Short mmCIF file of C-alpha atoms in Angstrom, two decimals:
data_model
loop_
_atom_site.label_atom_id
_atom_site.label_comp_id
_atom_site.label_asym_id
_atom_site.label_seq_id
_atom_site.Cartn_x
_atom_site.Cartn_y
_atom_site.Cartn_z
CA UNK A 149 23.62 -7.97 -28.53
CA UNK A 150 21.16 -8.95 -25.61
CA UNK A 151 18.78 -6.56 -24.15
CA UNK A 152 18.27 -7.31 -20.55
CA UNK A 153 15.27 -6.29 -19.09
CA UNK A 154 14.06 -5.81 -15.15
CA UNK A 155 10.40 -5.35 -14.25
CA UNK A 156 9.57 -4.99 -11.97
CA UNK A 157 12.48 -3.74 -9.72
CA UNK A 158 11.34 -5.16 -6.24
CA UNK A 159 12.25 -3.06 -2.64
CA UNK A 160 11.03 0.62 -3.67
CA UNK A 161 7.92 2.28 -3.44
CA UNK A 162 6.61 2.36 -6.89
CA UNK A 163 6.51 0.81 -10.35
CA UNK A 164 9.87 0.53 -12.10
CA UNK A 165 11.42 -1.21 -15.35
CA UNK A 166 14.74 -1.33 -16.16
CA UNK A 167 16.48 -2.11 -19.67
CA UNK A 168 19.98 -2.73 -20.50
CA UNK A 169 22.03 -2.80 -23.84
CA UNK A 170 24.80 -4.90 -23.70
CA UNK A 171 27.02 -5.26 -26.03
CA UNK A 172 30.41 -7.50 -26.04
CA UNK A 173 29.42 -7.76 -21.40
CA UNK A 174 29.23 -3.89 -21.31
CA UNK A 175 26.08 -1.70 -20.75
CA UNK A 176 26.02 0.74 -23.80
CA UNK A 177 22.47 2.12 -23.43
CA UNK A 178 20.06 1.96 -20.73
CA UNK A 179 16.40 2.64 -20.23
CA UNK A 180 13.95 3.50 -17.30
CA UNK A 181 10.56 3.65 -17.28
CA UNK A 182 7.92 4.46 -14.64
CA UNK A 183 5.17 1.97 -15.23
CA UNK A 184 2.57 3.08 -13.21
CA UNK A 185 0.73 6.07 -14.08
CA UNK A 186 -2.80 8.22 -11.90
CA UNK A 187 -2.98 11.26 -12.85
CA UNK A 188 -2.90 13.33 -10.11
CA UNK A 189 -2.39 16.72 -11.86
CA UNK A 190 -5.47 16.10 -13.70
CA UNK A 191 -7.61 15.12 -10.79
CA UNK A 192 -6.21 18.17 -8.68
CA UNK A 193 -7.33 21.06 -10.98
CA UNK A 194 -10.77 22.99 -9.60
CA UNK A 195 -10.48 21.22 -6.59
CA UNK A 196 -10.49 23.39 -2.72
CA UNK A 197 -6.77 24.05 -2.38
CA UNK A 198 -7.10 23.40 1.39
CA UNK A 199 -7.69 19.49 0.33
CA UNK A 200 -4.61 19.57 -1.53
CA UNK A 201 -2.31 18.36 0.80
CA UNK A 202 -4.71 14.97 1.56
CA UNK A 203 -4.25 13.89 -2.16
CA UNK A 204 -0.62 14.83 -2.76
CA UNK A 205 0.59 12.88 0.49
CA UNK A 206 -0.61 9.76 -0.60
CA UNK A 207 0.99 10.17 -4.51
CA UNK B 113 7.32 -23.66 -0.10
CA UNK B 114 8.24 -22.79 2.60
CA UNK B 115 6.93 -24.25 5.71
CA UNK B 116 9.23 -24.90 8.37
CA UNK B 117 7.72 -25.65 11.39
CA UNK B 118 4.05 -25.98 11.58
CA UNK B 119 2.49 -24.36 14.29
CA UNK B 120 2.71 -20.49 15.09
CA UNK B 121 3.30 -20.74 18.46
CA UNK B 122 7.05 -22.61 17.95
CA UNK B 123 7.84 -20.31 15.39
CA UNK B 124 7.19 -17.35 17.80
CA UNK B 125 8.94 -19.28 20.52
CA UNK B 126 11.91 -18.88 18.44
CA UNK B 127 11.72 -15.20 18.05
CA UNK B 128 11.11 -14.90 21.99
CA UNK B 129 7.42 -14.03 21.71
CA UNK B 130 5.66 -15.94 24.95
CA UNK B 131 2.80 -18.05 25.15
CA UNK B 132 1.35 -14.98 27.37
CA UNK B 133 2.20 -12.21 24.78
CA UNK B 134 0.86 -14.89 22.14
CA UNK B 135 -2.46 -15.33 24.28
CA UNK B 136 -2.84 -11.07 24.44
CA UNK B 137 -2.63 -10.73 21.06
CA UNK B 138 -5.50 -13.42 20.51
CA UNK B 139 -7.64 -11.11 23.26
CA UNK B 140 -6.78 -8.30 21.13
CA UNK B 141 -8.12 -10.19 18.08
CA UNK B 142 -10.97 -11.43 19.59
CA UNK B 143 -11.76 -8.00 20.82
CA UNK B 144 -11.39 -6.65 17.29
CA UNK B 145 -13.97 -9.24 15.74
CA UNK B 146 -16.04 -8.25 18.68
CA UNK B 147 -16.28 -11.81 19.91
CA UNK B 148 -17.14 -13.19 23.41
CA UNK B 149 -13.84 -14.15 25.33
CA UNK B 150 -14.93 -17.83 25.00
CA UNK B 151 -13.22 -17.86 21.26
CA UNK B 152 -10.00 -16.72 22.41
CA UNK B 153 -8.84 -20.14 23.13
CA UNK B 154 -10.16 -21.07 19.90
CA UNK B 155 -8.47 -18.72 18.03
CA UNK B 156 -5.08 -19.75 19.75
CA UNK B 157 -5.58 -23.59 19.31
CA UNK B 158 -6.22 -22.66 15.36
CA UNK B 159 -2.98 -20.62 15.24
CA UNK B 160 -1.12 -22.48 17.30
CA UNK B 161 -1.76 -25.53 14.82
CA UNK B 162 -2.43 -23.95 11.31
CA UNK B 163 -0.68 -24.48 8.14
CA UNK B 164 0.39 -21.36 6.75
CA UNK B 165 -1.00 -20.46 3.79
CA UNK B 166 0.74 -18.95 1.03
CA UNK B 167 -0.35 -14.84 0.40
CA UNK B 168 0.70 -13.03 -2.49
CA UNK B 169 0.23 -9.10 -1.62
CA UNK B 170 -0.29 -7.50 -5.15
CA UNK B 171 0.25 -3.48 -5.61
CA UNK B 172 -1.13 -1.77 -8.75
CA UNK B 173 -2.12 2.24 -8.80
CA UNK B 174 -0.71 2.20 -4.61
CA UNK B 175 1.25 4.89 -2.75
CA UNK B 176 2.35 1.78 -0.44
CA UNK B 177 0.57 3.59 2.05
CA UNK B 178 -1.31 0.43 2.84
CA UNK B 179 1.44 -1.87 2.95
CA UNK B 180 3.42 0.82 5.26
CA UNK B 181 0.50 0.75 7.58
CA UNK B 182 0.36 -3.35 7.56
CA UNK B 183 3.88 -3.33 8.31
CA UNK B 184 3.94 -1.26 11.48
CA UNK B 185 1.22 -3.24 12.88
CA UNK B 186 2.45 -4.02 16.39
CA UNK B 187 -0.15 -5.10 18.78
CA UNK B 188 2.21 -7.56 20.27
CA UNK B 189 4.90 -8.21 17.41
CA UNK B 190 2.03 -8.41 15.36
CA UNK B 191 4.42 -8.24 12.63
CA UNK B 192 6.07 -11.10 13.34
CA UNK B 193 2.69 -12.85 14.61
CA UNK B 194 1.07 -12.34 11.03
CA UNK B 195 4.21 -12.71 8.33
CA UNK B 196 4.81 -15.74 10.34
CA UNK B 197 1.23 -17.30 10.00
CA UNK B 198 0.82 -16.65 6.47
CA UNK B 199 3.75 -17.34 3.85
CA UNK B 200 4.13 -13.72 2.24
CA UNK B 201 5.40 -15.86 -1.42
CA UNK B 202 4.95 -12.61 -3.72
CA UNK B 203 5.26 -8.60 -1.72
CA UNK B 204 7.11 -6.04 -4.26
CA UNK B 205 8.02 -3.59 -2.02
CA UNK B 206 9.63 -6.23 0.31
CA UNK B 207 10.79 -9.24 -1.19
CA UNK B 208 14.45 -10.36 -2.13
CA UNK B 209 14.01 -11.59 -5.74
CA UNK B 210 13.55 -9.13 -8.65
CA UNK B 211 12.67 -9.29 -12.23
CA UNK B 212 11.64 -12.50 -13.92
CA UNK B 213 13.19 -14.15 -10.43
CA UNK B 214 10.30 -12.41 -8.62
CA UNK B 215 7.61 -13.09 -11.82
CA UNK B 216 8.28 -16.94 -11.15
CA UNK B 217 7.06 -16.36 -6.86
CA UNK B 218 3.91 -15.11 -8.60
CA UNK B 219 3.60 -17.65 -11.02
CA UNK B 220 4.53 -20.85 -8.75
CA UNK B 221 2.23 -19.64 -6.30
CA UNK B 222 -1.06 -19.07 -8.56
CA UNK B 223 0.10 -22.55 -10.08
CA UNK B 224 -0.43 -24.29 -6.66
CA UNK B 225 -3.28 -22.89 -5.37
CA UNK B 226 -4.95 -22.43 -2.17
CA UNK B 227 -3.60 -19.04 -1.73
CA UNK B 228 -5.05 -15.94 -0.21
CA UNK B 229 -4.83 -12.61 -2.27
CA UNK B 230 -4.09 -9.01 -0.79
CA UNK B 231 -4.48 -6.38 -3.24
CA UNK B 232 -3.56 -2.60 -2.64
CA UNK B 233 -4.26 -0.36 -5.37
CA UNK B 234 -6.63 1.02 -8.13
CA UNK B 235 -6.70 -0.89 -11.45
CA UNK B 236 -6.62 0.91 -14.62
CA UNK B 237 -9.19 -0.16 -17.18
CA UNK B 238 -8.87 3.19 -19.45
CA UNK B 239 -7.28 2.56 -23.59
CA UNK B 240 -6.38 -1.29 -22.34
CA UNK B 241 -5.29 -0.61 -18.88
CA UNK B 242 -1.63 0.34 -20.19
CA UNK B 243 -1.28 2.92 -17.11
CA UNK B 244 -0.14 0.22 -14.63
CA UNK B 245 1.67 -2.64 -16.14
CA UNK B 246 4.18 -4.90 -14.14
CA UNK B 247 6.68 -7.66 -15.73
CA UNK B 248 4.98 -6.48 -18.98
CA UNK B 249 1.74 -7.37 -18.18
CA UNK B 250 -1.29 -4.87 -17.21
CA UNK B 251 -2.66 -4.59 -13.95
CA UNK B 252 -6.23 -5.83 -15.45
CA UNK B 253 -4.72 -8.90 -16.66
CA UNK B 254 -2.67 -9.65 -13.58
CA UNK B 255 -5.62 -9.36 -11.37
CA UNK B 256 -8.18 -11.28 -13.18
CA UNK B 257 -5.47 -14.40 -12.90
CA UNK B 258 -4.49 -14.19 -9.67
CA UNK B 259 -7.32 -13.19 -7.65
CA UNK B 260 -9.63 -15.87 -10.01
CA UNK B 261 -7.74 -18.55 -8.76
CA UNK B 262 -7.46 -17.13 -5.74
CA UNK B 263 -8.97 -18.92 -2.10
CA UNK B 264 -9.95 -15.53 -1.80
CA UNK B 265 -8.97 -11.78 -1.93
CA UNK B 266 -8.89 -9.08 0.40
CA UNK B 267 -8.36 -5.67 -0.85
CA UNK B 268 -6.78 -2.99 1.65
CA UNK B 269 -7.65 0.75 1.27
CA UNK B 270 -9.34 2.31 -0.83
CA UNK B 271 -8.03 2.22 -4.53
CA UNK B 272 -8.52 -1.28 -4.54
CA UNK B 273 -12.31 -0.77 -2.52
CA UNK B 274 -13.43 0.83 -5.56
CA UNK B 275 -10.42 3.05 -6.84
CA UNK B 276 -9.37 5.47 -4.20
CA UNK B 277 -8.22 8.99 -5.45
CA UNK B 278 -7.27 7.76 -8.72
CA UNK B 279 -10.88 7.81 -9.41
CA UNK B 280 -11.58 10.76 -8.38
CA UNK B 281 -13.20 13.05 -11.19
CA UNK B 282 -12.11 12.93 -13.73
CA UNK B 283 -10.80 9.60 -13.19
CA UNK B 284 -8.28 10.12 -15.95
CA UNK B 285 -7.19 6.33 -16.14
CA UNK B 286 -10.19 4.61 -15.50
CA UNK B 287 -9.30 3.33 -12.37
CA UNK B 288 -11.76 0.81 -10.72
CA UNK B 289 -11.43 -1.40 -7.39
CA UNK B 290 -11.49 -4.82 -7.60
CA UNK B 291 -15.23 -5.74 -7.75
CA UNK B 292 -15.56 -3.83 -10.75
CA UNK B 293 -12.47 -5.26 -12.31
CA UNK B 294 -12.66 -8.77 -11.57
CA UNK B 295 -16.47 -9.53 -11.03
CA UNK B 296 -17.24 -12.26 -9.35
CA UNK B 297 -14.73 -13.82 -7.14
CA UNK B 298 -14.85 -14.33 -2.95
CA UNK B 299 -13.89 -10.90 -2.11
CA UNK B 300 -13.47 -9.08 0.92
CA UNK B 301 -12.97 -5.17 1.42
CA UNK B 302 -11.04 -3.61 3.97
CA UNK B 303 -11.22 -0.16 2.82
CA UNK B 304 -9.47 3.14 4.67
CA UNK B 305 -6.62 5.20 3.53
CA UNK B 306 -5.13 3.51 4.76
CA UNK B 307 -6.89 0.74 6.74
CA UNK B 308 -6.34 -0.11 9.89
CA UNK B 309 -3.55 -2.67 10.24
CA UNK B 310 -5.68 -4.62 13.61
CA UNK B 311 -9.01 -4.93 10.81
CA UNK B 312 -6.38 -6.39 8.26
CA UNK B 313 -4.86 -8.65 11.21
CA UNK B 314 -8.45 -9.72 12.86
CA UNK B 315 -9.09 -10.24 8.90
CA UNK B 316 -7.00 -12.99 8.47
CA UNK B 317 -7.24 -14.19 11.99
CA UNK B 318 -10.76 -15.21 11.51
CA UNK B 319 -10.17 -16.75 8.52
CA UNK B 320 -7.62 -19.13 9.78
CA UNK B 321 -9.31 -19.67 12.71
CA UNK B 322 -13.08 -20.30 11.30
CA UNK B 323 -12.24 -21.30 7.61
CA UNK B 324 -14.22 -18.02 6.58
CA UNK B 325 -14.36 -14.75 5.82
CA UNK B 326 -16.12 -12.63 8.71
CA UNK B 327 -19.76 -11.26 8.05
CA UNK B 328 -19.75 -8.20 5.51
CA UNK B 329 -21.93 -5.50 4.46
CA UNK B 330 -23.45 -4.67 1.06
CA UNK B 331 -20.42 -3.32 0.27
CA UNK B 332 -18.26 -6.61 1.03
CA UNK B 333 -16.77 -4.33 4.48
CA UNK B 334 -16.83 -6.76 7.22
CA UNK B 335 -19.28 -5.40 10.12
CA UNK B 336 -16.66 -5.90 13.30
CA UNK B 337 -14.61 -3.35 11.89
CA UNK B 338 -17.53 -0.95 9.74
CA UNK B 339 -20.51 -1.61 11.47
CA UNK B 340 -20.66 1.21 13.41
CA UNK B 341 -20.21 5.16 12.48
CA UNK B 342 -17.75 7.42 13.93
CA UNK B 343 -20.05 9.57 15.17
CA UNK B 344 -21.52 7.06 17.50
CA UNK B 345 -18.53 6.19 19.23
CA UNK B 346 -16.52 9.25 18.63
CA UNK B 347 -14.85 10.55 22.22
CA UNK B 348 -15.96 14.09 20.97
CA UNK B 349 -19.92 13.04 20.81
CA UNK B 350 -20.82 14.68 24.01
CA UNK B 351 -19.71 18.14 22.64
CA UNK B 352 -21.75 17.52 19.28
CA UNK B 353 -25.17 16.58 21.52
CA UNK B 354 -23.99 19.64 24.03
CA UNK B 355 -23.85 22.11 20.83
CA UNK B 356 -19.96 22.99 21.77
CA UNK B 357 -17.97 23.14 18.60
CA UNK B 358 -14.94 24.34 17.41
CA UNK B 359 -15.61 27.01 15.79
CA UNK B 360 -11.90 28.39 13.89
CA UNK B 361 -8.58 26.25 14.03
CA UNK B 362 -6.63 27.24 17.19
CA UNK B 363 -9.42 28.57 18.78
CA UNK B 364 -10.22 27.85 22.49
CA UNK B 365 -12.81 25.54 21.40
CA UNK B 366 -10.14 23.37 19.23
CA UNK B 367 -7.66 22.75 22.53
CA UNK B 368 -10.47 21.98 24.68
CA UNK B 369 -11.36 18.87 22.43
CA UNK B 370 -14.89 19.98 21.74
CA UNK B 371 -16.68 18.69 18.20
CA UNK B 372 -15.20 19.27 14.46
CA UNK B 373 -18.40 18.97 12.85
CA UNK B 374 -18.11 22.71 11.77
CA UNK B 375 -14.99 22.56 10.97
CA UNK B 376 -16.19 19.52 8.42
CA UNK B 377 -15.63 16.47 9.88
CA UNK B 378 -17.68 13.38 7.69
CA UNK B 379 -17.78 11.07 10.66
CA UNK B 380 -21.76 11.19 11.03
CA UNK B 381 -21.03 9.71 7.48
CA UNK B 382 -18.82 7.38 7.85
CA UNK B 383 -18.52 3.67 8.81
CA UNK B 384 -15.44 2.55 10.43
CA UNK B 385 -13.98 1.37 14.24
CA UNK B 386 -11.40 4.13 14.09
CA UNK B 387 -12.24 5.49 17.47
CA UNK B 388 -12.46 2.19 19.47
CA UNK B 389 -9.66 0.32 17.67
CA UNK B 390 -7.32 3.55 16.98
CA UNK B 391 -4.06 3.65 14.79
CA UNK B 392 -0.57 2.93 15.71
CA UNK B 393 -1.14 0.71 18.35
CA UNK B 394 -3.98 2.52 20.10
CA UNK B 395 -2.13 5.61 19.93
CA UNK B 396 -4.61 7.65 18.61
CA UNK B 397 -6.90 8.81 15.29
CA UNK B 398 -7.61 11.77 13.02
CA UNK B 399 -10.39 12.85 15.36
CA UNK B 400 -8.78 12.57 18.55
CA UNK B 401 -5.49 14.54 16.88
CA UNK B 402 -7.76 17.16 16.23
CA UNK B 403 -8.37 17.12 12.72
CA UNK B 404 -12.27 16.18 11.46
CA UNK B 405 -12.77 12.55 9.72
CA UNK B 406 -12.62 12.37 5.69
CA UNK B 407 -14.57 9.28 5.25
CA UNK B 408 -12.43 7.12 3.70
CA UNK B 409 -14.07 4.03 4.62
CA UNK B 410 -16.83 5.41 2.23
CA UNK B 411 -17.44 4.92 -1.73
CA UNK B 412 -15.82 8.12 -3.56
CA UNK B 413 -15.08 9.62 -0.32
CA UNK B 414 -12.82 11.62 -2.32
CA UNK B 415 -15.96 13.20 -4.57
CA UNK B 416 -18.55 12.86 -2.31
CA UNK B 417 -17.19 13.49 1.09
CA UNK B 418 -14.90 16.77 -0.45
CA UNK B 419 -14.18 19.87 0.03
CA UNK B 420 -12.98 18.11 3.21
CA UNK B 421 -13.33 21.44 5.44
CA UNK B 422 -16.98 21.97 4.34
CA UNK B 423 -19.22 20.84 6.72
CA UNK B 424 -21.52 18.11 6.01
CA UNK B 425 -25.14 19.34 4.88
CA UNK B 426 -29.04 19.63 7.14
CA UNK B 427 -27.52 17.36 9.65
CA UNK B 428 -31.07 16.62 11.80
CA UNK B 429 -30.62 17.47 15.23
CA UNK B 430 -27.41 19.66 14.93
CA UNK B 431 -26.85 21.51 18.12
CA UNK B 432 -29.16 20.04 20.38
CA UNK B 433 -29.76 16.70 21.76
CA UNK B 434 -30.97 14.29 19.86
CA UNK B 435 -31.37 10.65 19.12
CA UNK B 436 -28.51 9.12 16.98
CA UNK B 437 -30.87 7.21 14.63
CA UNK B 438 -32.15 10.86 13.81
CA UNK B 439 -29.05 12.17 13.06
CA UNK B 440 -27.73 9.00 11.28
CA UNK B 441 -31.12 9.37 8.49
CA UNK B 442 -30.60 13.10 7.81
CA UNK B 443 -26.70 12.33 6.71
CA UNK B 444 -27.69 9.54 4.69
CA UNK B 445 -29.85 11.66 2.94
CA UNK B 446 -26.98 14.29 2.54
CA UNK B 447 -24.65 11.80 1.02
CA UNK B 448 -27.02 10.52 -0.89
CA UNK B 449 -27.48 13.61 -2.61
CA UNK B 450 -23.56 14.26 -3.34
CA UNK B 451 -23.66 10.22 -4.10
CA UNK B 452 -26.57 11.31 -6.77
CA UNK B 453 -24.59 14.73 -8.04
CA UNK B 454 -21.60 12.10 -8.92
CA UNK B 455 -24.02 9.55 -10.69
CA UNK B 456 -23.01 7.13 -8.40
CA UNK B 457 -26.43 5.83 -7.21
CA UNK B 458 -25.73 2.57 -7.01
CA UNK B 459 -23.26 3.08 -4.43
CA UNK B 460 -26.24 5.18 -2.10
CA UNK B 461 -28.08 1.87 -2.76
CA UNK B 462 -26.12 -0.72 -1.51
CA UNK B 463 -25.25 1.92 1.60
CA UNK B 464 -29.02 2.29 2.74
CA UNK B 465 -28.51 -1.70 3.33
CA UNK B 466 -26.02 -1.89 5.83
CA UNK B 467 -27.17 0.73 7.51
CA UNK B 468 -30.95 -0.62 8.08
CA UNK B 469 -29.42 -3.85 9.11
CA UNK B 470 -26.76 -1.59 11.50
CA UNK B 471 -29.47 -0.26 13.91
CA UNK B 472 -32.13 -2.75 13.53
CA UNK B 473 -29.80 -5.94 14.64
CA UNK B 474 -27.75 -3.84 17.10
CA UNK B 475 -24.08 -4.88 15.45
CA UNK B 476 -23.37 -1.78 17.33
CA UNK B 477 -21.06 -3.08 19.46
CA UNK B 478 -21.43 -0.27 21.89
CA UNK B 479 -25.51 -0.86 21.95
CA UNK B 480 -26.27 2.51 22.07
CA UNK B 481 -28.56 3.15 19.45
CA UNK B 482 -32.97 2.51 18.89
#
């Protein structure tokens, strides 16, 4: 029962991993996972809400 | 690898690019490093002949903003001029392979050597640097191989500089720029957010033309491209010295094109050729668009330099005229006291450097200051 596993996925904007279950050539379970994580909520909060827009364009 | 044809200028032959556009684009360069004219037949003999070197572009805590603003560099077909000097063996967000298929580009390319290193994005160091792993492995490991076996790295924008917004307070990942993750290696900072595609270009242009990085700061910026402030060659200085400012956004004062220093604008702060060199092929910049600088050529820009729309603090001579230098020492001591607020004093340190060396050794390119 091999697990296949892509990370990273190449041509997108981001950090992405892929798994795969597959069982007798199917895919019976599959997995995402965002790999990269900032924190932009956290750095956000108490801040001037007129610089909001400079951080959230560049998430 | 793959090197077909040595020799840029064949390969651009190819694609249609002439020997004149090829010539214009080493002016341009030339221009950028703020070289006499003499070099631009220098420059083209070293491109015209160069091997290409192998790059590997690495992106950890990234928006891709930086690589989006490499890729539309265009000063002519600078994007074919540059991805056809250099051999682009490892780029995430543009490359064909995937997976372990795209691991093994990374891999063969670190096992050869002699590469160059572009890296675009924060690096986690917070409970083992788990927030940014790729292929399994973390960010902080990643980095420390590549770029210390590196020829030498260049980081673009300013994550990688010294961790961009993601270390903003309260920094919730521990993210750190390069020179603070991977201490001493040859290192070069082109920070912005993003950077200026030309800087990255004339970046790699001197290197292959020279052997060597170009001259840097204390802060490893290279002095063509931040030697000089904003303020100093900003096409709304006249208004600042004349006391016109805009006053409210719309107003009268804000379509006339008079100064945004009231309205908060950092560049008396800030070190960077945005108004000479200008984004999107000359096109224009934040200033001339009408909105105030942000200084994000500057360490923690995003602490120190925020709230953006406040206007900068006791700036000496404001609204009359007065000498730049005079002006320059009474921001510096500004920042320095947001730099100090933020416990970053180091960073007000190592700025006080480049600056003394700025206006005593006239890197000004424009010559007008002392």
């Amino acid at each position: 029962m091999p697990k296949v596993a892509i990370d990273p996925i190449t041509r997108i904007e981001g950090h992405l991993r892929l798994e795969v279950q597959v069982d007798g050539g199917k895919v019976t379970d599959a997995w995402s996972s965002s790999t990269m994580f900032r924190g932009m909520e956290l750095v956000l909060k108490g801040r001037d809400p007129r610089d909001a827009w400079l951080f959230t364009q560049r998430i | 690898m793959n090197d077909f044809s040595p020799g840029l200028e064949n390969v651009l032959a190819r694609q249609g690019v002439t020997r004149r556009d090829f010539l214009k684009f080493c002016s341009a360069m030339a221009a950028t490093l703020v070289l006499p004219t003499r070099y631009v037949e220098r420059i083209a003999d070293a491109l015209a002949t160069v091997k290409r070197p192998p790059l590997v572009w690495l992106e950890f805590q990234d928006c891709a903003g930086c690589s989006e603003a490499f890729l539309r560099a265009s000063r002519p077909s600078v994007g074919d001029i540059v991805l056809d000097i250099l051999s682009v063996n490892y780029h995430e967000t543009i490359m064909a392979p995937a997976g372990k298929a795209a691991v093994k580009s990374l891999d063969d390319t670190v096992k050869e050597g002699g590469y160059l290193v572009v890296v675009e994005g924060s690096i986690p160091t917070k409970d083992n640097g788990i927030y940014c792993t790729i292929g399994g492995r973390t960010a902080l490991d990643i980095a420390k191989q590549v770029c210390g076996k590196a020829a030498a790295t260049l980081t673009v924008g300013a994550c990688a500089f010294y961790g961009g917004w993601p270390n903003a307070t309260p920094n919730p990942t521990g993210a750190v720029g390069v020179k603070d993750a991977v201490p001493g290696i040859t290192l070069l900072n082109l920070p912005g957010c993003p950077p200026n595609p030309v800087n990255i270009t004339a970046t790699v242009v001197h290197y292959l033309t020279f052997g060597s990085l170009p001259a840097t700061d204390q802060l490893g910026r290279p002095l063509f491209a931040y030697g000089t402030r904003i303020h100093d060659n900003c096409e709304r200085r006249a208004h600042y010295d004349a006391g016109e400012y805009v006053e409210e956004w719309g107003d009268d004062h804000a379509r006339a094109g008079w100064c945004l220093y009231k309205m908060g604008c950092k560049g008396p702060a800030t070190f960077h050729n945005c108004p000479t060199v200008r984004y999107n092929d000359g096109t224009s910049w934040p200033v001339g668009a009408g909105h105030g600088c942000v200084g994000c050529s500057e360490v923690a820009f995003w602490d120190t330099m925020s709230p953006f729309y406040r206007r900068l603090p006791n700036v000496a001579g404001f609204g009359v005229e007065a000498q730049a230098d005079q002006i320059g020492l009474g921001i510096v001591g500004g920042v320095a006291a947001a730099f100090a607020a933020h416990g970053v004093v180091s960073a007000i340190r190592a700025r006080q450097q480049p600056l003394a060396r700025h206006e005593s050794d006239g890197v000004s390119a424009e010559g007008k200051e002392g």
